[in-house]
Coordinates of C-alpha atoms in Angstrom, one line a residue:
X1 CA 7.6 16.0 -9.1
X2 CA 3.8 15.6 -9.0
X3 CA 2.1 18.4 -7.4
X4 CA 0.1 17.4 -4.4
X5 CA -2.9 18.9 -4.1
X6 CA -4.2 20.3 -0.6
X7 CA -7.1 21.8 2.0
X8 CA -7.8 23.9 -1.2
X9 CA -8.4 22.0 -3.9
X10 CA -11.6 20.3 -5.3
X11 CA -12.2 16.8 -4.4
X12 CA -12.0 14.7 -7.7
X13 CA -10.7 11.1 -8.6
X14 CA -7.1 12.8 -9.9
X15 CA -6.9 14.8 -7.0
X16 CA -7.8 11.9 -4.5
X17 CA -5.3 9.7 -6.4
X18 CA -2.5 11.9 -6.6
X19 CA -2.9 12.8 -3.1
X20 CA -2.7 9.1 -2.3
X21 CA 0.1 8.3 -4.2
X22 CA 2.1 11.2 -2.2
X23 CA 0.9 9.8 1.3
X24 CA 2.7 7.0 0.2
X25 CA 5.8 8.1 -1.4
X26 CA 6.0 10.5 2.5
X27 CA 5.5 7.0 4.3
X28 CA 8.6 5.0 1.8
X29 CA 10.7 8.6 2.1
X30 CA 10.9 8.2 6.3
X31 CA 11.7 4.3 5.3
X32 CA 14.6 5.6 3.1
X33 CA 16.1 7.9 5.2
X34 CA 16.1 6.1 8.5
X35 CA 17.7 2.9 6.8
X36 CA 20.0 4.0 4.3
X37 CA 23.9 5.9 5.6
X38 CA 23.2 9.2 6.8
X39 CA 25.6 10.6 3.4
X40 CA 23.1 8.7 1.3
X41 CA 19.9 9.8 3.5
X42 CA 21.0 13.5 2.8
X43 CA 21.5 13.3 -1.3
X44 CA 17.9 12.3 -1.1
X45 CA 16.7 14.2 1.0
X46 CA 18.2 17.4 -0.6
X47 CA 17.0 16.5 -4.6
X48 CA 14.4 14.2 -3.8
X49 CA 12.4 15.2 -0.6
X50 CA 8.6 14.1 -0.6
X51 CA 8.4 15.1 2.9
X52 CA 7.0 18.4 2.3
X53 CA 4.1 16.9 0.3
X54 CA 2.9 14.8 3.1
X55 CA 0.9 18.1 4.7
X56 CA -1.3 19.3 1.8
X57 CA -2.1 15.5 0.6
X58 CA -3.4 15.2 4.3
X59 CA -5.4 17.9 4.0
X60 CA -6.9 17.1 0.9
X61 CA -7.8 13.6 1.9
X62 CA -9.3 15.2 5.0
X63 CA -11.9 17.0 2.8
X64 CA -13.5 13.3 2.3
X65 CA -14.5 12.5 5.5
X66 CA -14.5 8.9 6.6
X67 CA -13.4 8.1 3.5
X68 CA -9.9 10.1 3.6
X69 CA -9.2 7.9 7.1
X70 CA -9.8 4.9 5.5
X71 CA -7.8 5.5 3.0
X72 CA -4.9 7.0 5.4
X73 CA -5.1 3.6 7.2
X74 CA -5.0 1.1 4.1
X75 CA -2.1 3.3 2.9
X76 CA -0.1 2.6 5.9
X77 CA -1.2 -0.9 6.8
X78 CA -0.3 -1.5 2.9
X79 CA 3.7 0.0 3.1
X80 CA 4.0 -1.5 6.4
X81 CA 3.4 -5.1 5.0
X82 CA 5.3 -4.4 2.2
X83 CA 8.6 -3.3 4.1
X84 CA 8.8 -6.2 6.5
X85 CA 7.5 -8.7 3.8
X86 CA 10.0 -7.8 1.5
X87 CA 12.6 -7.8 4.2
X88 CA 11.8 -11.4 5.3
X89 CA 11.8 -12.4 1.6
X90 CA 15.8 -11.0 1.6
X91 CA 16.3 -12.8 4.6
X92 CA 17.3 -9.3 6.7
X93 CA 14.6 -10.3 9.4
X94 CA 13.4 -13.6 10.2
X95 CA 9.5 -14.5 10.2
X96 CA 8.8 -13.3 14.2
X97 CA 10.0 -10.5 13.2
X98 CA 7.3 -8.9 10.7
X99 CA 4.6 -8.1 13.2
X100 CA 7.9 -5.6 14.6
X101 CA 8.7 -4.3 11.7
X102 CA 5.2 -3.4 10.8
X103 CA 4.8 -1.7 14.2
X104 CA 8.2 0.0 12.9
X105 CA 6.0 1.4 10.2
X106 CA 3.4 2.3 11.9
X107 CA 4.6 3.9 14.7
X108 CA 6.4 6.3 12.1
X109 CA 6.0 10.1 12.1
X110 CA 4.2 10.5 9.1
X111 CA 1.7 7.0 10.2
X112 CA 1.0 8.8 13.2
X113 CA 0.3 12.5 11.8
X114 CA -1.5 11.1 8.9
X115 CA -4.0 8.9 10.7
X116 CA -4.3 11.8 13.4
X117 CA -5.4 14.2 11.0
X118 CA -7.8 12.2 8.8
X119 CA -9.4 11.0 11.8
X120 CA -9.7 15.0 13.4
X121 CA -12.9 15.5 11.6
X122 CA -14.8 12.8 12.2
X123 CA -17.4 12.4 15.2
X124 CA -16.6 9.9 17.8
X125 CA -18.6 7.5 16.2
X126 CA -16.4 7.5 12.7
X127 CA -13.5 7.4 14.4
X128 CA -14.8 4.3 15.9
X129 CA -15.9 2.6 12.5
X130 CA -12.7 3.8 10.5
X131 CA -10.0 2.3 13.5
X132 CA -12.2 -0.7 13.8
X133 CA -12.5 -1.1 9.4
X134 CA -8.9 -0.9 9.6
X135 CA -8.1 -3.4 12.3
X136 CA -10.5 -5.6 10.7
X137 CA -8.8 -5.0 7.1
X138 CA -5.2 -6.2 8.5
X139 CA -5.6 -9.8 7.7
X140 CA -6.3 -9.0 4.1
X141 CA -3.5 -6.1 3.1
X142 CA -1.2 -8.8 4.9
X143 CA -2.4 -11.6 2.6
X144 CA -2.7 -9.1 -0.7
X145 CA 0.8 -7.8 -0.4
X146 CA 2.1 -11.8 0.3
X147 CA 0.3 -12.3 -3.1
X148 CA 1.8 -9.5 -5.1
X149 CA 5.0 -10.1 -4.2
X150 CA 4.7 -13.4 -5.0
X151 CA 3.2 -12.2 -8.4
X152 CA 6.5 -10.4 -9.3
X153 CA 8.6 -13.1 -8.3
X154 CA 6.9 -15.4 -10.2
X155 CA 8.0 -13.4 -13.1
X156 CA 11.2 -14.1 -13.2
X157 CA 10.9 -17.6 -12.4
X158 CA 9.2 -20.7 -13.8
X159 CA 5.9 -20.7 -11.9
X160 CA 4.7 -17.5 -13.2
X161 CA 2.3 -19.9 -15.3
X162 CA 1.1 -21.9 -12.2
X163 CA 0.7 -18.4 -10.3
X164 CA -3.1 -19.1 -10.3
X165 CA -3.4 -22.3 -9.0
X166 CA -0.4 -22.2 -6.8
X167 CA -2.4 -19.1 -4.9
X168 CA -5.8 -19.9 -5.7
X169 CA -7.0 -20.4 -2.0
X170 CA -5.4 -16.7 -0.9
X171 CA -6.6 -15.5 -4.8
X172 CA -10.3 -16.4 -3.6
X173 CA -10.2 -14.9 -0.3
X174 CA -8.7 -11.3 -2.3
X175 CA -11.9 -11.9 -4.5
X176 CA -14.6 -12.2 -1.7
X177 CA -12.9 -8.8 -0.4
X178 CA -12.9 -7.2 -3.2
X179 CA -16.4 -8.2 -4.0
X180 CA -17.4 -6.7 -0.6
X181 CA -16.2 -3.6 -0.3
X182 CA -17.7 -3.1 -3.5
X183 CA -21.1 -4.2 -2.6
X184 CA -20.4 -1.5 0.2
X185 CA -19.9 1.5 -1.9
X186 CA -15.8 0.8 -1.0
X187 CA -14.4 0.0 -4.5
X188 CA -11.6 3.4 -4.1
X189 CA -9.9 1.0 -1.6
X190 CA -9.0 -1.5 -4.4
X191 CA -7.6 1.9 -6.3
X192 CA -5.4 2.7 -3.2
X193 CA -4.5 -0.8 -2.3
X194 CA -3.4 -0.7 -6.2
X195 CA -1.7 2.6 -6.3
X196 CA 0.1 2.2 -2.9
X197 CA 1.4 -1.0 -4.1
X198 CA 3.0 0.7 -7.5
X199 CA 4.4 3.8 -5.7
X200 CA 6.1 1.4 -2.9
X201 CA 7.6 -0.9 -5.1
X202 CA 9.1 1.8 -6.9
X203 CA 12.0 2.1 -4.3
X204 CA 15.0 0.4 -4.1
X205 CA 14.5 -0.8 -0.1
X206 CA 11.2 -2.5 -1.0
X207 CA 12.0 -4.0 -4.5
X208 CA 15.5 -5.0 -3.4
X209 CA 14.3 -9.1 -4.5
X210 CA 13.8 -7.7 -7.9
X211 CA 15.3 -4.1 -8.7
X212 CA 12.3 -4.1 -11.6
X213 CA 11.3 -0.8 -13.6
X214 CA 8.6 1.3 -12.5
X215 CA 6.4 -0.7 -16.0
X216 CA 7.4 -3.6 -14.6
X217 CA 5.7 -3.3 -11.1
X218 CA 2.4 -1.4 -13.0
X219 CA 1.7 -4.4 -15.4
X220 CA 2.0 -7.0 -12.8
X221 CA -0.1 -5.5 -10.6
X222 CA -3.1 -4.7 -13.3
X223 CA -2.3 -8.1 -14.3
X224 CA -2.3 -9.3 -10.8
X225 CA -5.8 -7.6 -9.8
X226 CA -7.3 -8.9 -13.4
X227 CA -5.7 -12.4 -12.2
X228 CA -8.2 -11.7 -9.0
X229 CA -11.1 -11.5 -10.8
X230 CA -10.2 -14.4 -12.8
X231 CA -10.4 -16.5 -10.2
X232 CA -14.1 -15.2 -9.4
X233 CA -15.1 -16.5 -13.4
X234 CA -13.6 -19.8 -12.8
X235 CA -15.6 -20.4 -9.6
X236 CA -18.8 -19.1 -10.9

Protein backbone atom coordinates (compact mmCIF):
# COMPACT_ATOMS: atom_id res chain seq x y z
CA UNK A 1 0.00 0.00 0.00
CA UNK A 2 1.56 3.46 -0.82
CA UNK A 3 2.80 5.25 2.19
CA UNK A 4 1.10 8.52 2.72
CA UNK A 5 3.19 11.00 3.66
CA UNK A 6 2.12 13.52 6.59
CA UNK A 7 2.46 17.04 8.80
CA UNK A 8 6.14 15.77 8.69
CA UNK A 9 7.29 15.36 5.56
CA UNK A 10 8.81 17.81 2.90
CA UNK A 11 6.62 19.29 0.46
CA UNK A 12 7.58 17.93 -3.02
CA UNK A 13 5.72 16.98 -6.34
CA UNK A 14 5.79 12.96 -5.16
CA UNK A 15 4.79 13.79 -1.92
CA UNK A 16 1.93 16.23 -3.00
CA UNK A 17 0.84 13.54 -5.53
CA UNK A 18 0.88 10.66 -3.37
CA UNK A 19 -0.89 12.48 -0.82
CA UNK A 20 -3.55 13.25 -3.36
CA UNK A 21 -4.00 10.09 -4.68
CA UNK A 22 -4.69 8.77 -0.89
CA UNK A 23 -7.37 11.62 -0.29
CA UNK A 24 -9.00 10.06 -2.87
CA UNK A 25 -8.72 6.48 -2.49
CA UNK A 26 -10.27 7.67 1.68
CA UNK A 27 -13.12 9.52 -0.31
CA UNK A 28 -13.97 6.04 -2.84
CA UNK A 29 -13.25 3.74 0.57
CA UNK A 30 -16.44 5.60 2.59
CA UNK A 31 -18.28 5.04 -1.07
CA UNK A 32 -17.40 1.26 -0.82
CA UNK A 33 -18.28 0.53 2.47
CA UNK A 34 -21.58 2.37 2.83
CA UNK A 35 -22.85 0.69 -0.55
CA UNK A 36 -21.62 -2.56 -0.65
CA UNK A 37 -23.35 -5.71 2.20
CA UNK A 38 -22.01 -5.06 5.39
CA UNK A 39 -20.00 -9.01 5.05
CA UNK A 40 -18.47 -7.51 1.96
CA UNK A 41 -17.87 -3.85 3.59
CA UNK A 42 -15.88 -5.70 6.45
CA UNK A 43 -13.40 -7.99 4.09
CA UNK A 44 -12.35 -4.62 2.84
CA UNK A 45 -12.19 -2.95 5.38
CA UNK A 46 -10.04 -5.56 7.39
CA UNK A 47 -7.22 -6.18 4.24
CA UNK A 48 -7.82 -3.20 2.38
CA UNK A 49 -8.52 -0.07 4.75
CA UNK A 50 -7.32 3.43 3.31
CA UNK A 51 -9.08 5.04 6.03
CA UNK A 52 -6.23 5.47 8.19
CA UNK A 53 -4.35 7.28 5.47
CA UNK A 54 -6.82 9.99 5.12
CA UNK A 55 -5.23 11.91 8.41
CA UNK A 56 -1.50 12.29 7.49
CA UNK A 57 -2.40 13.08 3.57
CA UNK A 58 -4.47 15.93 5.26
CA UNK A 59 -1.89 17.07 6.98
CA UNK A 60 0.54 17.12 4.41
CA UNK A 61 -1.62 18.90 1.97
CA UNK A 62 -2.15 21.38 4.71
CA UNK A 63 1.56 22.35 4.62
CA UNK A 64 0.66 24.15 1.08
CA UNK A 65 -1.55 26.63 2.06
CA UNK A 66 -4.28 27.67 -0.23
CA UNK A 67 -3.11 25.44 -2.47
CA UNK A 68 -3.74 22.09 -0.27
CA UNK A 69 -7.64 23.50 -0.02
CA UNK A 70 -7.95 23.74 -3.50
CA UNK A 71 -6.78 20.78 -4.13
CA UNK A 72 -8.99 19.10 -1.17
CA UNK A 73 -12.01 20.62 -2.98
CA UNK A 74 -11.25 19.54 -6.73
CA UNK A 75 -10.61 16.09 -5.22
CA UNK A 76 -14.04 15.83 -3.74
CA UNK A 77 -16.07 17.79 -6.36
CA UNK A 78 -14.11 15.25 -8.89
CA UNK A 79 -15.32 11.69 -6.92
CA UNK A 80 -18.48 13.18 -6.29
CA UNK A 81 -19.24 13.64 -10.10
CA UNK A 82 -17.77 10.56 -10.81
CA UNK A 83 -20.10 8.44 -8.36
CA UNK A 84 -23.45 9.85 -9.43
CA UNK A 85 -22.33 10.15 -13.16
CA UNK A 86 -21.40 6.75 -13.32
CA UNK A 87 -24.51 5.68 -11.46
CA UNK A 88 -26.89 7.48 -13.87
CA UNK A 89 -24.88 5.92 -16.80
CA UNK A 90 -25.95 2.20 -15.11
CA UNK A 91 -29.22 3.45 -14.83
CA UNK A 92 -29.26 2.97 -10.69
CA UNK A 93 -30.37 6.79 -10.39
CA UNK A 94 -32.25 8.74 -12.84
CA UNK A 95 -30.87 12.22 -14.11
CA UNK A 96 -32.73 14.53 -11.01
CA UNK A 97 -31.00 12.56 -9.09
CA UNK A 98 -27.15 13.49 -9.51
CA UNK A 99 -27.17 16.89 -7.85
CA UNK A 100 -28.33 14.32 -4.61
CA UNK A 101 -25.98 11.99 -4.97
CA UNK A 102 -23.17 14.48 -5.23
CA UNK A 103 -24.37 16.16 -2.07
CA UNK A 104 -24.18 12.29 -0.87
CA UNK A 105 -20.51 12.79 -1.51
CA UNK A 106 -19.97 15.59 -0.19
CA UNK A 107 -21.61 15.64 2.84
CA UNK A 108 -19.34 12.44 3.59
CA UNK A 109 -17.07 12.23 6.64
CA UNK A 110 -13.92 12.27 5.11
CA UNK A 111 -15.40 15.55 2.45
CA UNK A 112 -16.20 17.28 5.50
CA UNK A 113 -12.89 16.68 7.64
CA UNK A 114 -10.82 17.08 4.62
CA UNK A 115 -12.07 20.42 3.44
CA UNK A 116 -12.16 21.53 7.33
CA UNK A 117 -8.66 20.96 7.78
CA UNK A 118 -7.17 22.35 4.65
CA UNK A 119 -9.17 25.36 5.05
CA UNK A 120 -7.91 25.70 9.21
CA UNK A 121 -4.85 27.57 8.15
CA UNK A 122 -5.92 29.92 5.97
CA UNK A 123 -6.92 33.67 6.89
CA UNK A 124 -10.48 34.54 6.42
CA UNK A 125 -9.76 36.00 3.28
CA UNK A 126 -8.34 32.43 1.68
CA UNK A 127 -10.94 30.68 2.98
CA UNK A 128 -13.12 33.01 1.04
CA UNK A 129 -11.10 32.66 -2.40
CA UNK A 130 -10.61 28.76 -2.03
CA UNK A 131 -14.76 28.00 -1.25
CA UNK A 132 -15.57 30.62 -3.91
CA UNK A 133 -12.62 28.87 -6.62
CA UNK A 134 -14.39 25.80 -5.86
CA UNK A 135 -17.94 26.80 -6.31
CA UNK A 136 -16.93 28.44 -9.40
CA UNK A 137 -14.94 25.23 -10.61
CA UNK A 138 -18.28 22.91 -10.31
CA UNK A 139 -19.43 23.50 -13.74
CA UNK A 140 -16.20 22.33 -15.16
CA UNK A 141 -15.23 18.98 -12.95
CA UNK A 142 -19.01 18.23 -13.89
CA UNK A 143 -18.40 18.67 -17.61
CA UNK A 144 -14.62 16.98 -17.43
CA UNK A 145 -15.82 13.86 -15.69
CA UNK A 146 -18.99 13.68 -18.40
CA UNK A 147 -16.14 13.72 -20.94
CA UNK A 148 -13.94 11.10 -19.56
CA UNK A 149 -16.39 8.74 -19.04
CA UNK A 150 -17.51 9.22 -22.31
CA UNK A 151 -13.76 8.77 -23.35
CA UNK A 152 -13.74 5.16 -21.96
CA UNK A 153 -16.91 4.29 -23.31
CA UNK A 154 -16.03 5.17 -26.44
CA UNK A 155 -13.43 2.60 -26.28
CA UNK A 156 -15.25 -0.17 -26.41
CA UNK A 157 -17.53 1.06 -28.94
CA UNK A 158 -17.48 2.40 -32.45
CA UNK A 159 -17.23 6.10 -31.91
CA UNK A 160 -14.08 6.03 -30.20
CA UNK A 161 -12.80 7.55 -33.59
CA UNK A 162 -15.47 10.34 -33.71
CA UNK A 163 -14.69 11.00 -29.90
CA UNK A 164 -13.25 14.43 -31.02
CA UNK A 165 -15.76 15.85 -33.00
CA UNK A 166 -18.63 14.23 -31.19
CA UNK A 167 -17.31 16.39 -27.90
CA UNK A 168 -15.62 19.12 -29.48
CA UNK A 169 -17.93 21.90 -28.00
CA UNK A 170 -17.33 20.48 -24.12
CA UNK A 171 -13.43 19.46 -25.50
CA UNK A 172 -13.00 23.40 -26.09
CA UNK A 173 -14.55 24.63 -23.03
CA UNK A 174 -11.87 21.81 -20.95
CA UNK A 175 -9.20 23.69 -23.10
CA UNK A 176 -10.01 27.29 -22.20
CA UNK A 177 -9.87 25.93 -18.44
CA UNK A 178 -7.04 24.33 -18.67
CA UNK A 179 -5.42 27.23 -20.43
CA UNK A 180 -6.41 29.42 -17.53
CA UNK A 181 -5.55 27.96 -14.60
CA UNK A 182 -2.30 27.72 -16.13
CA UNK A 183 -1.96 31.25 -17.07
CA UNK A 184 -2.74 31.54 -13.20
CA UNK A 185 0.06 29.67 -11.82
CA UNK A 186 -2.80 26.64 -11.30
CA UNK A 187 -1.53 23.91 -13.72
CA UNK A 188 -1.26 21.12 -10.28
CA UNK A 189 -5.11 21.21 -10.67
CA UNK A 190 -4.96 19.46 -14.15
CA UNK A 191 -2.46 16.79 -12.20
CA UNK A 192 -5.19 16.22 -9.45
CA UNK A 193 -8.16 16.39 -11.74
CA UNK A 194 -5.86 13.65 -13.64
CA UNK A 195 -4.75 11.58 -10.75
CA UNK A 196 -8.26 11.62 -8.89
CA UNK A 197 -9.78 10.43 -12.11
CA UNK A 198 -7.27 7.24 -12.35
CA UNK A 199 -7.48 6.33 -8.62
CA UNK A 200 -11.52 6.57 -8.73
CA UNK A 201 -12.00 4.58 -11.62
CA UNK A 202 -9.99 2.01 -10.23
CA UNK A 203 -12.97 0.64 -8.08
CA UNK A 204 -15.44 -1.61 -9.02
CA UNK A 205 -18.58 0.95 -7.82
CA UNK A 206 -17.34 3.64 -10.20
CA UNK A 207 -16.16 1.53 -13.17
CA UNK A 208 -19.07 -0.78 -12.92
CA UNK A 209 -20.04 0.41 -17.11
CA UNK A 210 -16.67 -1.01 -17.89
CA UNK A 211 -14.89 -3.25 -15.15
CA UNK A 212 -11.41 -1.98 -17.17
CA UNK A 213 -7.78 -2.53 -15.77
CA UNK A 214 -6.14 -0.08 -13.83
CA UNK A 215 -3.73 0.54 -17.69
CA UNK A 216 -6.80 0.81 -19.16
CA UNK A 217 -8.17 3.86 -17.18
CA UNK A 218 -4.31 5.51 -17.21
CA UNK A 219 -3.90 5.49 -21.04
CA UNK A 220 -7.32 6.87 -21.66
CA UNK A 221 -7.03 9.47 -19.60
CA UNK A 222 -3.31 10.68 -20.79
CA UNK A 223 -4.91 10.10 -24.06
CA UNK A 224 -7.93 11.95 -23.15
CA UNK A 225 -6.07 15.18 -21.64
CA UNK A 226 -3.57 15.01 -24.96
CA UNK A 227 -7.03 14.74 -26.94
CA UNK A 228 -7.67 18.32 -24.97
CA UNK A 229 -4.98 20.00 -26.17
CA UNK A 230 -5.63 18.66 -29.58
CA UNK A 231 -8.48 20.43 -29.83
CA UNK A 232 -6.54 23.86 -28.84
CA UNK A 233 -4.04 23.07 -32.33
CA UNK A 234 -6.99 22.53 -34.40
CA UNK A 235 -8.58 25.93 -33.48
CA UNK A 236 -5.43 27.86 -33.53
Amino acid sequence: MLEAPGRDSEPSRENFEKAVVMMAASIIEWVNQHCLGSEESARIDEINSKEKLLSPAIDHLCQYGIMGARTSGFIALTVANLWSQSQYRVGKYKKENLKQQMLWVMQSPPVEAAILETFKPLDKEGKKDAQNFARGSEAIITTFVNCALEKFSSRFSTESNNFIENHRKDLSKLKDFFHAIDEGGLSYLAKVLELTLITTMNSALFNCELSAEHSFYYDSTIEFLVEIFEIENTQE
